[in-house]
PDB file of C-alpha atoms in Angstrom:
ATOM      1  CA  GLU A 175     -38.914 -15.731 -67.014  1.00 58.00           C
ATOM      2  CA  ALA A 176     -35.258 -14.917 -67.724  1.00 61.00           C
ATOM      3  CA  ALA A 177     -34.035 -12.597 -64.991  1.00 92.00           C
ATOM      4  CA  VAL A 178     -31.428 -10.663 -67.017  1.00 97.00           C
ATOM      5  CA  THR A 179     -32.244  -9.832 -70.611  1.00 97.00           C
ATOM      6  CA  GLN A 180     -30.265  -7.903 -73.202  1.00 98.00           C
ATOM      7  CA  SER A 181     -31.217  -6.189 -76.416  1.00 97.00           C
ATOM      8  CA  PRO A 182     -30.367  -6.345 -79.168  1.00 97.00           C
ATOM      9  CA  ARG A 183     -28.854  -9.818 -79.263  1.00 97.00           C
ATOM     10  CA  ASN A 184     -26.915  -9.010 -82.414  1.00 97.00           C
ATOM     11  CA  LYS A 185     -25.933  -5.635 -83.809  1.00 97.00           C
ATOM     12  CA  VAL A 186     -23.924  -4.443 -86.794  1.00 98.00           C
ATOM     13  CA  ALA A 187     -22.810  -0.830 -86.599  1.00 97.00           C
ATOM     14  CA  VAL A 188     -20.684   1.473 -88.707  1.00 97.00           C
ATOM     15  CA  THR A 189     -17.516   3.164 -87.547  1.00 98.00           C
ATOM     16  CA  GLY A 190     -18.319   6.529 -85.992  1.00 97.00           C
ATOM     17  CA  GLY A 191     -21.929   5.660 -85.320  1.00 97.00           C
ATOM     18  CA  LYS A 192     -23.674   5.646 -81.959  1.00 97.00           C
ATOM     19  CA  VAL A 193     -24.599   2.314 -80.409  1.00 98.00           C
ATOM     20  CA  THR A 194     -26.749   1.700 -77.336  1.00 98.00           C
ATOM     21  CA  LEU A 195     -26.898  -1.714 -75.707  1.00 98.00           C
ATOM     22  CA  SER A 196     -29.699  -2.267 -73.222  1.00 98.00           C
ATOM     23  CA  CYS A 197     -30.014  -4.512 -70.205  1.00 98.00           C
ATOM     24  CA  ASN A 198     -33.047  -5.246 -68.040  1.00 98.00           C
ATOM     25  CA  GLN A 199     -33.122  -7.273 -64.831  1.00 97.00           C
ATOM     26  CA  THR A 200     -36.045  -8.555 -62.790  1.00 96.00           C
ATOM     27  CA  ASN A 201     -33.883  -9.792 -59.880  1.00 92.00           C
ATOM     28  CA  ASN A 202     -34.423  -6.551 -57.936  1.00 91.00           C
ATOM     29  CA  HIS A 203     -30.650  -6.328 -57.541  1.00 92.00           C
ATOM     30  CA  ASN A 204     -28.978  -3.044 -56.752  1.00 91.00           C
ATOM     31  CA  ASN A 205     -25.752  -3.721 -58.659  1.00 92.00           C
ATOM     32  CA  MET A 206     -25.475  -4.039 -62.415  1.00 95.00           C
ATOM     33  CA  TYR A 207     -22.423  -4.561 -64.617  1.00 96.00           C
ATOM     34  CA  TRP A 208     -21.282  -4.436 -68.219  1.00 97.00           C
ATOM     35  CA  TYR A 209     -18.480  -6.710 -69.451  1.00 97.00           C
ATOM     36  CA  ARG A 210     -16.965  -7.461 -72.810  1.00 97.00           C
ATOM     37  CA  GLN A 211     -15.571 -10.819 -73.851  1.00 96.00           C
ATOM     38  CA  ASP A 212     -12.761 -11.185 -76.366  1.00 94.00           C
ATOM     39  CA  THR A 213     -10.773 -14.251 -77.304  1.00 85.00           C
ATOM     40  CA  GLY A 214      -7.840 -14.704 -74.950  1.00 75.00           C
ATOM     41  CA  HIS A 215      -9.101 -12.176 -72.397  1.00 77.00           C
ATOM     42  CA  GLY A 216     -12.002 -13.763 -70.582  1.00 84.00           C
ATOM     43  CA  LEU A 217     -14.541 -11.138 -69.474  1.00 93.00           C
ATOM     44  CA  ARG A 218     -13.437  -7.612 -68.626  1.00 94.00           C
ATOM     45  CA  LEU A 219     -15.448  -5.054 -66.669  1.00 94.00           C
ATOM     46  CA  ILE A 220     -16.392  -1.852 -68.511  1.00 96.00           C
ATOM     47  CA  HIS A 221     -18.823  -0.027 -66.201  1.00 96.00           C
ATOM     48  CA  TYR A 222     -20.958  -0.888 -63.213  1.00 94.00           C
ATOM     49  CA  SER A 223     -23.664   0.672 -61.082  1.00 94.00           C
ATOM     50  CA  TYR A 224     -24.770   0.552 -57.467  1.00 91.00           C
ATOM     51  CA  GLY A 225     -28.315   1.685 -58.197  1.00 93.00           C
ATOM     52  CA  ALA A 226     -30.480   4.085 -60.154  1.00 96.00           C
ATOM     53  CA  GLY A 227     -28.546   7.208 -61.093  1.00 96.00           C
ATOM     54  CA  SER A 228     -25.145   5.687 -60.277  1.00 94.00           C
ATOM     55  CA  THR A 229     -22.429   4.701 -62.741  1.00 96.00           C
ATOM     56  CA  GLU A 230     -18.819   3.760 -62.021  1.00 94.00           C
ATOM     57  CA  LYS A 231     -15.845   3.075 -64.244  1.00 94.00           C
ATOM     58  CA  GLY A 232     -14.613  -0.476 -64.441  1.00 92.00           C
ATOM     59  CA  ASP A 233     -11.274  -1.706 -65.711  1.00 91.00           C
ATOM     60  CA  ILE A 234     -11.658  -0.742 -69.387  1.00 95.00           C
ATOM     61  CA  PRO A 235     -14.078   2.232 -69.573  1.00 97.00           C
ATOM     62  CA  ASP A 236     -12.450   4.219 -72.393  1.00 97.00           C
ATOM     63  CA  GLY A 237     -14.793   4.742 -75.327  1.00 97.00           C
ATOM     64  CA  TYR A 238     -17.895   3.738 -73.354  1.00 98.00           C
ATOM     65  CA  LYS A 239     -20.521   5.507 -71.292  1.00 98.00           C
ATOM     66  CA  ALA A 240     -23.179   3.967 -69.078  1.00 98.00           C
ATOM     67  CA  SER A 241     -26.607   5.015 -67.905  1.00 98.00           C
ATOM     68  CA  ARG A 242     -28.740   3.622 -65.074  1.00 98.00           C
ATOM     69  CA  PRO A 243     -32.124   5.339 -65.255  1.00 97.00           C
ATOM     70  CA  SER A 244     -33.891   2.853 -62.995  1.00 97.00           C
ATOM     71  CA  GLN A 245     -33.291  -0.164 -60.761  1.00 96.00           C
ATOM     72  CA  GLU A 246     -34.165  -2.491 -63.643  1.00 97.00           C
ATOM     73  CA  ASN A 247     -32.333  -0.913 -66.577  1.00 98.00           C
ATOM     74  CA  PHE A 248     -28.678  -0.337 -67.366  1.00 98.00           C
ATOM     75  CA  SER A 249     -27.431   0.826 -70.771  1.00 98.00           C
ATOM     76  CA  LEU A 250     -24.008   0.822 -72.371  1.00 98.00           C
ATOM     77  CA  ILE A 251     -23.417   3.608 -74.883  1.00 98.00           C
ATOM     78  CA  LEU A 252     -20.766   3.775 -77.576  1.00 98.00           C
ATOM     79  CA  GLU A 253     -20.890   7.390 -78.780  1.00 95.00           C
ATOM     80  CA  LEU A 254     -18.397   6.868 -81.622  1.00 97.00           C
ATOM     81  CA  ALA A 255     -18.108   3.166 -82.337  1.00 97.00           C
ATOM     82  CA  THR A 256     -14.777   1.805 -83.563  1.00 98.00           C
ATOM     83  CA  PRO A 257     -13.859  -1.615 -85.012  1.00 97.00           C
ATOM     84  CA  SER A 258     -11.856  -2.361 -81.830  1.00 97.00           C
ATOM     85  CA  GLN A 259     -15.184  -2.403 -79.977  1.00 98.00           C
ATOM     86  CA  THR A 260     -16.313  -5.432 -81.932  1.00 97.00           C
ATOM     87  CA  SER A 261     -16.953  -7.957 -79.183  1.00 97.00           C
ATOM     88  CA  VAL A 262     -19.555  -9.857 -77.201  1.00 97.00           C
ATOM     89  CA  TYR A 263     -21.043  -7.769 -74.398  1.00 98.00           C
ATOM     90  CA  PHE A 264     -22.542  -9.233 -71.253  1.00 97.00           C
ATOM     91  CA  CYS A 265     -24.695  -7.551 -68.651  1.00 97.00           C
ATOM     92  CA  ALA A 266     -24.982  -8.884 -65.112  1.00 96.00           C
ATOM     93  CA  SER A 267     -26.786  -8.073 -61.882  1.00 95.00           C
ATOM     94  CA  GLY A 268     -25.898  -8.744 -58.255  1.00 91.00           C
ATOM     95  CA  ARG A 269     -26.999  -7.954 -54.690  1.00 85.00           C
ATOM     96  CA  THR A 270     -25.096  -5.567 -52.494  1.00 79.00           C
ATOM     97  CA  ASP A 271     -25.395  -7.824 -49.449  1.00 69.00           C
ATOM     98  CA  ASN A 272     -23.820 -10.795 -51.204  1.00 62.00           C
ATOM     99  CA  TYR A 273     -20.964  -9.324 -53.138  1.00 64.00           C
ATOM    100  CA  ALA A 274     -19.445 -11.236 -55.987  1.00 66.00           C
ATOM    101  CA  GLU A 275     -22.350 -13.498 -56.937  1.00 87.00           C
ATOM    102  CA  GLN A 276     -23.515 -12.168 -60.259  1.00 92.00           C
ATOM    103  CA  PHE A 277     -26.151 -13.341 -62.717  1.00 93.00           C
ATOM    104  CA  PHE A 278     -25.545 -12.840 -66.408  1.00 95.00           C
ATOM    105  CA  GLY A 279     -27.646 -12.049 -69.427  1.00 96.00           C
ATOM    106  CA  PRO A 280     -27.333 -13.941 -72.724  1.00 95.00           C
ATOM    107  CA  GLY A 281     -24.910 -11.502 -74.316  1.00 96.00           C
ATOM    108  CA  THR A 282     -24.979  -9.128 -77.297  1.00 97.00           C
ATOM    109  CA  ARG A 283     -22.722  -9.714 -80.274  1.00 97.00           C
ATOM    110  CA  LEU A 284     -21.618  -6.330 -81.668  1.00 98.00           C
ATOM    111  CA  THR A 285     -19.775  -5.966 -84.956  1.00 97.00           C
ATOM    112  CA  VAL A 286     -18.431  -2.543 -85.916  1.00 98.00           C
ATOM    113  CA  LEU A 287     -17.546  -2.274 -89.593  1.00 96.00           C
TER     114      LEU A 287
ATOM    115  CA  GLY B  74       0.243  -9.718 -64.080  1.00 61.00           C
ATOM    116  CA  ASP B  75      -3.175 -11.309 -64.014  1.00 67.00           C
ATOM    117  CA  GLN B  76      -4.871 -11.525 -60.639  1.00 88.00           C
ATOM    118  CA  VAL B  77      -6.673 -14.725 -61.617  1.00 93.00           C
ATOM    119  CA  GLU B  78      -4.607 -17.433 -63.288  1.00 95.00           C
ATOM    120  CA  GLN B  79      -6.644 -20.310 -64.624  1.00 96.00           C
ATOM    121  CA  SER B  80      -5.282 -23.705 -65.677  1.00 97.00           C
ATOM    122  CA  PRO B  81      -5.189 -25.652 -67.835  1.00 97.00           C
ATOM    123  CA  SER B  82      -6.177 -23.491 -70.787  1.00 95.00           C
ATOM    124  CA  ALA B  83      -7.539 -26.542 -72.598  1.00 96.00           C
ATOM    125  CA  LEU B  84      -8.505 -30.049 -71.528  1.00 97.00           C
ATOM    126  CA  SER B  85      -9.737 -33.127 -73.353  1.00 97.00           C
ATOM    127  CA  LEU B  86     -11.568 -35.896 -71.488  1.00 97.00           C
ATOM    128  CA  HIS B  87     -13.174 -39.152 -72.506  1.00 97.00           C
ATOM    129  CA  GLU B  88     -16.705 -39.743 -71.355  1.00 97.00           C
ATOM    130  CA  GLY B  89     -16.794 -41.212 -67.861  1.00 97.00           C
ATOM    131  CA  THR B  90     -13.459 -39.793 -66.765  1.00 97.00           C
ATOM    132  CA  GLY B  91     -12.779 -36.777 -64.597  1.00 97.00           C
ATOM    133  CA  SER B  92     -10.327 -34.016 -63.891  1.00 97.00           C
ATOM    134  CA  ALA B  93      -9.759 -30.817 -61.961  1.00 98.00           C
ATOM    135  CA  LEU B  94      -9.609 -27.212 -63.110  1.00 98.00           C
ATOM    136  CA  ARG B  95      -7.750 -24.708 -60.988  1.00 98.00           C
ATOM    137  CA  CYS B  96      -7.612 -20.974 -60.377  1.00 97.00           C
ATOM    138  CA  ASN B  97      -4.754 -19.336 -58.517  1.00 97.00           C
ATOM    139  CA  PHE B  98      -5.055 -15.809 -57.182  1.00 95.00           C
ATOM    140  CA  THR B  99      -2.188 -13.359 -56.858  1.00 92.00           C
ATOM    141  CA  THR B 100      -4.081 -11.207 -54.363  1.00 88.00           C
ATOM    142  CA  THR B 101      -6.487 -11.951 -51.518  1.00 88.00           C
ATOM    143  CA  MET B 102      -9.921 -12.839 -52.825  1.00 90.00           C
ATOM    144  CA  ARG B 103     -13.096 -12.927 -50.735  1.00 90.00           C
ATOM    145  CA  ALA B 104     -15.264 -15.116 -52.951  1.00 92.00           C
ATOM    146  CA  VAL B 105     -15.170 -17.050 -56.187  1.00 94.00           C
ATOM    147  CA  GLN B 106     -17.746 -17.925 -58.791  1.00 95.00           C
ATOM    148  CA  TRP B 107     -17.525 -20.657 -61.428  1.00 97.00           C
ATOM    149  CA  PHE B 108     -19.335 -20.526 -64.767  1.00 96.00           C
ATOM    150  CA  GLN B 109     -19.768 -22.782 -67.749  1.00 96.00           C
ATOM    151  CA  GLN B 110     -20.047 -21.069 -71.119  1.00 95.00           C
ATOM    152  CA  ASN B 111     -21.966 -23.353 -73.422  1.00 91.00           C
ATOM    153  CA  SER B 112     -21.948 -23.626 -77.200  1.00 89.00           C
ATOM    154  CA  ARG B 113     -24.578 -20.879 -77.461  1.00 90.00           C
ATOM    155  CA  GLY B 114     -22.347 -18.504 -75.516  1.00 91.00           C
ATOM    156  CA  SER B 115     -24.500 -18.345 -72.406  1.00 91.00           C
ATOM    157  CA  LEU B 116     -22.816 -18.133 -69.002  1.00 93.00           C
ATOM    158  CA  ILE B 117     -24.283 -20.695 -66.636  1.00 93.00           C
ATOM    159  CA  ASN B 118     -23.714 -20.210 -62.911  1.00 94.00           C
ATOM    160  CA  LEU B 119     -22.185 -23.340 -61.417  1.00 97.00           C
ATOM    161  CA  PHE B 120     -20.990 -22.325 -57.952  1.00 96.00           C
ATOM    162  CA  TYR B 121     -20.544 -19.326 -55.724  1.00 94.00           C
ATOM    163  CA  LEU B 122     -18.244 -19.827 -52.730  1.00 94.00           C
ATOM    164  CA  ALA B 123     -17.036 -17.531 -49.986  1.00 92.00           C
ATOM    165  CA  SER B 124     -15.219 -20.486 -48.374  1.00 93.00           C
ATOM    166  CA  GLY B 125     -15.164 -24.267 -48.185  1.00 97.00           C
ATOM    167  CA  THR B 126     -16.559 -26.794 -50.606  1.00 98.00           C
ATOM    168  CA  LYS B 127     -19.809 -27.192 -52.514  1.00 97.00           C
ATOM    169  CA  GLU B 128     -21.007 -30.119 -54.555  1.00 98.00           C
ATOM    170  CA  ASN B 129     -23.691 -30.395 -57.191  1.00 97.00           C
ATOM    171  CA  GLY B 130     -24.117 -33.677 -59.005  1.00 97.00           C
ATOM    172  CA  ARG B 131     -20.891 -34.523 -60.795  1.00 97.00           C
ATOM    173  CA  LEU B 132     -19.289 -31.188 -59.986  1.00 98.00           C
ATOM    174  CA  LYS B 133     -17.486 -30.151 -56.823  1.00 98.00           C
ATOM    175  CA  SER B 134     -15.756 -26.872 -56.073  1.00 98.00           C
ATOM    176  CA  THR B 135     -13.447 -25.720 -53.307  1.00 98.00           C
ATOM    177  CA  PHE B 136     -12.282 -22.233 -52.383  1.00 97.00           C
ATOM    178  CA  ASN B 137      -9.305 -21.677 -50.100  1.00 96.00           C
ATOM    179  CA  SER B 138      -8.891 -17.937 -49.531  1.00 92.00           C
ATOM    180  CA  LYS B 139      -5.877 -18.333 -47.244  1.00 93.00           C
ATOM    181  CA  GLU B 140      -3.917 -20.315 -49.829  1.00 94.00           C
ATOM    182  CA  SER B 141      -5.320 -18.278 -52.722  1.00 95.00           C
ATOM    183  CA  TYR B 142      -6.828 -20.918 -54.969  1.00 97.00           C
ATOM    184  CA  SER B 143     -10.051 -22.508 -56.067  1.00 98.00           C
ATOM    185  CA  THR B 144     -10.706 -25.781 -57.853  1.00 98.00           C
ATOM    186  CA  LEU B 145     -13.537 -27.266 -59.885  1.00 98.00           C
ATOM    187  CA  HIS B 146     -13.653 -31.056 -60.067  1.00 98.00           C
ATOM    188  CA  ILE B 147     -15.623 -32.797 -62.789  1.00 97.00           C
ATOM    189  CA  ARG B 148     -16.267 -36.507 -62.457  1.00 97.00           C
ATOM    190  CA  ASP B 149     -17.918 -38.943 -64.883  1.00 97.00           C
ATOM    191  CA  ALA B 150     -17.686 -36.370 -67.664  1.00 97.00           C
ATOM    192  CA  GLN B 151     -20.509 -36.300 -70.209  1.00 97.00           C
ATOM    193  CA  LEU B 152     -20.616 -34.875 -73.720  1.00 96.00           C
ATOM    194  CA  GLU B 153     -22.822 -32.003 -72.523  1.00 94.00           C
ATOM    195  CA  ASP B 154     -20.061 -30.886 -70.137  1.00 96.00           C
ATOM    196  CA  SER B 155     -18.089 -29.596 -73.117  1.00 96.00           C
ATOM    197  CA  GLY B 156     -17.616 -25.843 -73.131  1.00 95.00           C
ATOM    198  CA  THR B 157     -15.438 -23.211 -71.560  1.00 96.00           C
ATOM    199  CA  TYR B 158     -15.234 -22.943 -67.790  1.00 97.00           C
ATOM    200  CA  PHE B 159     -14.441 -19.635 -66.124  1.00 96.00           C
ATOM    201  CA  CYS B 160     -13.620 -18.771 -62.584  1.00 96.00           C
ATOM    202  CA  ALA B 161     -14.191 -15.210 -61.397  1.00 94.00           C
ATOM    203  CA  ALA B 162     -13.105 -13.835 -58.061  1.00 93.00           C
ATOM    204  CA  ALA B 163     -13.976 -10.830 -55.933  1.00 89.00           C
ATOM    205  CA  GLY B 164     -11.365  -9.010 -53.896  1.00 81.00           C
ATOM    206  CA  GLY B 165     -11.974  -6.910 -50.833  1.00 65.00           C
ATOM    207  CA  GLY B 166     -13.998  -3.713 -50.795  1.00 62.00           C
ATOM    208  CA  SER B 167     -17.641  -2.939 -51.389  1.00 57.00           C
ATOM    209  CA  ASN B 168     -17.829  -2.650 -55.148  1.00 59.00           C
ATOM    210  CA  ALA B 169     -18.287  -6.392 -55.743  1.00 68.00           C
ATOM    211  CA  LYS B 170     -16.140  -6.377 -58.866  1.00 81.00           C
ATOM    212  CA  LEU B 171     -15.352  -9.751 -60.379  1.00 88.00           C
ATOM    213  CA  THR B 172     -12.030 -10.497 -62.038  1.00 90.00           C
ATOM    214  CA  PHE B 173     -12.243 -13.334 -64.535  1.00 92.00           C
ATOM    215  CA  GLY B 174      -9.708 -15.948 -65.467  1.00 94.00           C
ATOM    216  CA  LYS B 175      -9.129 -16.613 -69.155  1.00 93.00           C
ATOM    217  CA  GLY B 176     -11.012 -19.895 -69.068  1.00 95.00           C
ATOM    218  CA  THR B 177     -10.472 -23.615 -69.578  1.00 96.00           C
ATOM    219  CA  LYS B 178     -11.822 -25.043 -72.819  1.00 96.00           C
ATOM    220  CA  LEU B 179     -13.096 -28.546 -72.064  1.00 97.00           C
ATOM    221  CA  SER B 180     -13.790 -31.081 -74.797  1.00 97.00           C
ATOM    222  CA  VAL B 181     -15.474 -34.326 -73.818  1.00 97.00           C
ATOM    223  CA  LYS B 182     -15.146 -37.098 -76.381  1.00 96.00           C
ATOM    224  CA  SER B 183     -17.043 -40.367 -76.720  1.00 94.00           C
TER     225      SER B 183
END
């Protein structure tokens, strides 16, 4: 029933490894977003997408890539994970005709050792 | 500096009391969204406002774009209201990006 789901919910990775975080939404929204949350920073935008095949850089894109293969799915890719990327990652979706209102997934806790 | 300044950073309330959380914006914002982050870490949508005031139960929120602020009022606080409250605002343009405040950590005590 949950409209925005994320997998995995928890992930431990090694420095230099590749990590893929996945997001699926059943809201039929065009826009999707990836944020990270760190203590003292609130949520910060990494990448976003206007629709299948589209990816845009957010405010802190360095070290991350994104992929939007379909309306429903949006992935965040860490090609060479570093300990500084240890964080909680949230995916969100939103409509293009009602900008700003976004609906969030449950989050993925990533630890890079 | 930050575009979204949220205050206070922490707040303690006794059950049954109330208070207001505030977000000030340093640039023109077109809409604001308020969230509660609960103990499990989930972000719960509370309000989305492009203008005016909305109320839902014990919560009420106002967004004044002209004066660059938004408020969230909590009345008759309950233990389950504890958590961190975030405001997030969208500026102009078509990309619908949200800029988050750093949050208000609310503790409700019996």
